Rosetta silent file (secondary structure, phi, psi, omega in degrees, C-alpha in Angstrom):
SEQUENCE: MNFVVPISIARQFLNERNINPAESQLTKIYKEGLTYYYEQKYTKALEKFREVNELNPGYPYIQTFISDSRQAINNHQDKSGVSMNLILLIGGGVVVAGGLAAAIFWLVKRFNFKVERRKPESPEQPPSDGENNQGQ
SCORE:     score description
SCORE:     0.000 S_00000001
   1 L     0.000  126.742 -179.015   20.775  -16.859   45.672 S_00000001
   2 L  -115.238  136.862  175.584   22.001  -14.464   43.015 S_00000001
   3 L  -151.752  156.246 -179.541   24.762  -15.348   40.525 S_00000001
   4 L  -116.701  139.771  178.751   25.976  -14.134   37.221 S_00000001
   5 L  -113.908  128.019  176.438   26.832  -16.398   34.226 S_00000001
   6 L   -65.085  148.835 -173.964   29.009  -15.228   31.403 S_00000001
   7 H   -62.350  -26.519 -176.505   27.166  -15.148   28.037 S_00000001
   8 H   -69.790  -40.198 -179.543   29.611  -17.601   26.555 S_00000001
   9 H   -73.009  -40.208 -179.573   28.619  -20.307   29.083 S_00000001
  10 H   -65.598  -37.961  178.024   24.877  -19.558   28.584 S_00000001
  11 H   -67.965  -40.695  175.319   25.300  -19.978   24.813 S_00000001
  12 H   -57.890  -44.689  179.288   27.254  -23.188   25.321 S_00000001
  13 H   -59.291  -46.322 -176.237   24.428  -24.489   27.555 S_00000001
  14 H   -67.186  -43.718 -178.418   21.734  -23.627   24.898 S_00000001
  15 H   -59.958  -46.006 -173.431   23.866  -25.187   22.076 S_00000001
  16 H   -63.853  -25.580 -177.699   24.401  -28.432   23.965 S_00000001
  17 L  -106.432   16.242 -179.239   20.626  -28.904   24.343 S_00000001
  18 L    50.169   47.940  175.319   19.873  -27.692   20.715 S_00000001
  19 L  -105.404  125.990  178.705   17.925  -24.700   21.828 S_00000001
  20 L  -109.860  103.553  177.103   17.710  -21.840   19.399 S_00000001
  21 L   -59.884  131.992  179.862   16.612  -18.649   20.973 S_00000001
  22 L  -144.657  154.598  179.051   14.031  -16.831   18.778 S_00000001
  23 L   -77.285  136.964  178.286   11.701  -13.882   19.145 S_00000001
  24 L   -71.044  162.445  172.521    8.103  -14.907   19.851 S_00000001
  25 H   -64.232  -33.837  177.312    5.253  -13.876   17.682 S_00000001
  26 H   -64.621  -40.157  174.953    3.885  -11.797   20.567 S_00000001
  27 H   -63.969  -36.357  177.589    7.100   -9.818   20.695 S_00000001
  28 H   -60.470  -49.567  179.944    7.024   -9.250   16.990 S_00000001
  29 H   -62.200  -38.864  177.528    3.520   -7.828   17.197 S_00000001
  30 H   -62.971  -46.731 -177.212    4.478   -5.641   20.196 S_00000001
  31 H   -66.220  -33.732  174.553    7.513   -4.292   18.313 S_00000001
  32 H   -67.149  -34.478  175.559    5.337   -3.487   15.289 S_00000001
  33 H   -64.473  -47.844  178.044    2.990   -1.592   17.674 S_00000001
  34 H   -61.454  -36.496  178.560    5.918    0.267   19.072 S_00000001
  35 H   -62.996  -49.856 -179.988    7.165    1.199   15.594 S_00000001
  36 H   -60.028  -44.043 -176.743    3.720    2.566   14.676 S_00000001
  37 H   -57.247  -51.485 -174.163    3.515    4.363   18.067 S_00000001
  38 H   -79.461   -6.394  171.161    6.779    6.192   17.643 S_00000001
  39 L   -96.703    7.422  179.707    5.890    7.088   13.999 S_00000001
  40 L    62.676   23.710  171.766    2.700    8.654   15.484 S_00000001
  41 L   -92.341   69.205 -169.835    0.539    6.214   13.648 S_00000001
  42 H   -68.886  -22.147 -179.934   -1.593    5.618   16.666 S_00000001
  43 H   -72.785  -45.679 -175.819   -4.576    3.892   15.040 S_00000001
  44 H   -68.226  -41.959  179.832   -2.267    1.152   13.602 S_00000001
  45 H   -62.212  -39.162 -178.611   -0.374    0.965   16.978 S_00000001
  46 H   -62.047  -37.681  179.287   -3.596    0.685   18.915 S_00000001
  47 H   -64.960  -44.335  179.395   -4.590   -2.371   16.718 S_00000001
  48 H   -70.001  -39.300  179.248   -1.287   -4.052   17.511 S_00000001
  49 H   -65.683  -34.503  176.736   -1.348   -3.240   21.254 S_00000001
  50 H   -67.259  -40.286  177.705   -4.934   -4.691   21.452 S_00000001
  51 H   -62.970  -43.321 -179.330   -3.801   -7.843   19.794 S_00000001
  52 H   -64.485  -42.201 -179.908   -0.904   -8.247   22.259 S_00000001
  53 H   -58.804  -38.870  179.567   -3.398   -7.477   25.065 S_00000001
  54 H   -67.864  -36.228 -179.726   -5.709  -10.222   23.971 S_00000001
  55 H   -78.412  -35.521 -179.565   -2.918  -12.731   23.820 S_00000001
  56 L  -148.623   89.891 -174.109   -1.234  -11.662   27.121 S_00000001
  57 L   -59.924  -25.377  178.582   -3.122   -9.035   29.194 S_00000001
  58 L   -92.235   14.037 -177.819   -0.180   -8.740   31.584 S_00000001
  59 L   -59.961  131.063 -172.694    2.349   -7.821   28.985 S_00000001
  60 L   -56.076  132.895  175.516    4.563   -5.044   30.450 S_00000001
  61 L    68.004    0.732 -175.102    3.381   -1.454   29.664 S_00000001
  62 H   -63.053  -38.437  174.553    0.638   -2.631   27.288 S_00000001
  63 H   -63.439  -38.205 -179.038   -2.135   -0.781   29.101 S_00000001
  64 H   -62.450  -49.603  179.659   -0.095    2.378   29.147 S_00000001
  65 H   -65.156  -38.266  175.887    0.480    2.217   25.397 S_00000001
  66 H   -63.099  -44.205 -175.835   -3.155    1.462   24.742 S_00000001
  67 H   -74.603  -38.766  178.488   -4.409    4.369   26.757 S_00000001
  68 H   -65.697  -33.896 -179.590   -1.714    6.773   25.345 S_00000001
  69 H   -66.025  -49.703  179.054   -2.652    5.634   21.734 S_00000001
  70 H   -55.961  -47.575 -178.789   -6.329    6.335   22.431 S_00000001
  71 H   -64.066  -39.165  177.915   -5.641    9.770   23.888 S_00000001
  72 H   -63.805  -37.017  177.855   -3.441   10.704   20.935 S_00000001
  73 H   -64.747  -47.592 -178.331   -6.160    9.597   18.472 S_00000001
  74 H   -64.751  -27.190  176.669   -8.752   11.652   20.393 S_00000001
  75 L   -83.931    6.141 -178.729   -6.329   14.643   20.259 S_00000001
  76 L    56.240   44.466  179.256   -6.078   14.271   16.458 S_00000001
  77 L  -106.664    9.621 -178.158   -2.392   13.582   16.538 S_00000001
  78 L   -77.133  130.297  173.258   -2.708   10.347   14.513 S_00000001
  79 L  -112.478   34.303 -173.562   -0.732   10.062   11.291 S_00000001
  80 L   -85.922    7.682 -177.466   -1.954    6.695   10.205 S_00000001
  81 L   -60.680 -152.271 -176.927   -3.610    8.098    7.029 S_00000001
  82 L   -60.117  132.693  178.748   -2.484    7.515    3.460 S_00000001
  83 L   -75.003  161.400 -179.008    1.131    6.522    3.259 S_00000001
  84 H   -71.217  -32.887 -179.671    3.717    8.409    1.268 S_00000001
  85 H   -58.358  -42.730 -175.390    4.445    5.242   -0.746 S_00000001
  86 H   -66.706  -43.917 -178.021    0.872    5.147   -2.000 S_00000001
  87 H   -61.492  -41.304  179.109    0.952    8.801   -2.899 S_00000001
  88 H   -65.230  -40.162 -177.258    4.214    8.323   -4.835 S_00000001
  89 H   -66.116  -43.907  176.436    2.836    5.291   -6.613 S_00000001
  90 H   -68.982  -37.212  176.870   -0.240    7.140   -7.812 S_00000001
  91 H   -62.484  -45.328 -179.226    1.748   10.182   -8.756 S_00000001
  92 H   -61.033  -43.479  178.597    4.141    7.985  -10.753 S_00000001
  93 H   -62.309  -37.483  175.024    1.166    6.353  -12.533 S_00000001
  94 H   -69.961  -34.362  178.871   -0.181    9.715  -13.580 S_00000001
  95 H   -67.981  -44.545 -179.166    3.219   10.838  -14.850 S_00000001
  96 H   -63.813  -46.761  179.534    3.575    7.644  -16.915 S_00000001
  97 H   -59.598  -43.540  179.133    0.003    7.920  -18.327 S_00000001
  98 H   -61.901  -46.268  175.894    0.690   11.585  -19.241 S_00000001
  99 H   -59.864  -42.140  177.816    3.927   10.664  -20.974 S_00000001
 100 H   -63.121  -51.274  177.043    2.243    7.915  -22.943 S_00000001
 101 H   -54.186  -42.412 -179.506   -0.504   10.291  -23.979 S_00000001
 102 H   -67.671  -41.642 -179.139    2.015   12.880  -25.093 S_00000001
 103 H   -65.820  -38.461  178.895    4.029   10.328  -27.048 S_00000001
 104 H   -68.930  -43.389  178.411    0.927    9.097  -28.942 S_00000001
 105 H   -57.581  -48.826  179.025   -0.029   12.804  -29.624 S_00000001
 106 H   -60.915  -44.899  175.862    3.404   13.457  -30.981 S_00000001
 107 H   -59.397  -42.729  178.628    3.393   10.407  -33.239 S_00000001
 108 H   -63.996  -41.560 -177.029    0.025   11.295  -34.706 S_00000001
 109 H   -69.640  -43.822 -177.255    1.228   14.795  -35.441 S_00000001
 110 H   -60.189  -44.976  179.631    4.630   13.795  -36.709 S_00000001
 111 H   -97.381    7.992  177.382    3.426   11.190  -39.244 S_00000001
 112 L    45.393   53.837  172.935    0.137   12.979  -40.093 S_00000001
 113 L   -64.937  129.835 -178.869   -2.004    9.981  -39.402 S_00000001
 114 L  -132.032  141.450  174.247   -5.431   10.679  -40.771 S_00000001
 115 L  -106.138  121.387 -178.537   -8.456    8.532  -40.526 S_00000001
 116 L  -108.885  137.209  176.436  -10.507    8.657  -43.723 S_00000001
 117 L   -98.376  132.533  177.335  -13.983    7.291  -43.837 S_00000001
 118 L   -80.521  142.350  173.523  -15.091    5.478  -46.888 S_00000001
 119 L   -74.844  137.049  178.486  -18.448    6.284  -48.390 S_00000001
 120 L   -64.395  134.216  175.990  -20.666    3.243  -48.347 S_00000001
 121 L   -68.958  123.893 -177.738  -21.060    1.794  -51.796 S_00000001
 122 L  -111.432  139.393  177.041  -24.620    2.209  -52.826 S_00000001
 123 L   -65.478  152.179  177.330  -26.249    0.335  -55.758 S_00000001
 124 L   -61.245  134.622  178.299  -27.220    2.423  -58.740 S_00000001
 125 L   -95.593  141.688  176.259  -30.678    3.824  -58.395 S_00000001
 126 L   -70.479  149.055  178.100  -32.932    3.863  -61.365 S_00000001
 127 L   -58.006  141.954  178.625  -33.778    7.338  -62.636 S_00000001
 128 L   -73.591  164.467  179.982  -36.985    8.779  -61.129 S_00000001
 129 H   -58.616  -34.316 -179.396  -40.073    9.361  -63.360 S_00000001
 130 H   -60.921  -35.611 -177.273  -39.381   13.100  -63.397 S_00000001
 131 H   -78.238  -33.998 -179.553  -36.055   12.566  -65.139 S_00000001
 132 H   -73.503  -32.644 -175.776  -37.519   10.308  -67.842 S_00000001
 133 H   -78.980  -20.454 -179.591  -40.379   12.653  -68.722 S_00000001
 134 H   -72.312  -28.751 -179.627  -38.152   15.667  -69.227 S_00000001
 135 L   -75.907  -13.722 -173.437  -36.480   14.128  -72.223 S_00000001
 136 L   -94.898    0.000    0.000  -39.781   13.508  -74.163 S_00000001
């Protein structure tokens, strides 16, 4: 027996029984894998697909995505390396450090900061015998 139920009736049925449809953790992991897969980050995708496979080996198309990810990795098509955000963060840090060093250099030059070393105070030394004998 096949029949079609309008979505409004299905929602009403769920509401009457206090059922809140939500995405499962397994589906979230699978979607993360798909996101990585379509971004050509096959190593990360493969990790997610393996996790899904461990939780539910019969998950639709999971074996296909696992084998396709492995093949792409073997063909050196993986782009899972260093992310652009990390590169920008490091570059920004270098720029800030350089700016700080330049500002310190400018301040030192502008205000002629000089570091003078004091000579250590030494006690008076008695004259040597040679100095005393010369006067006699």
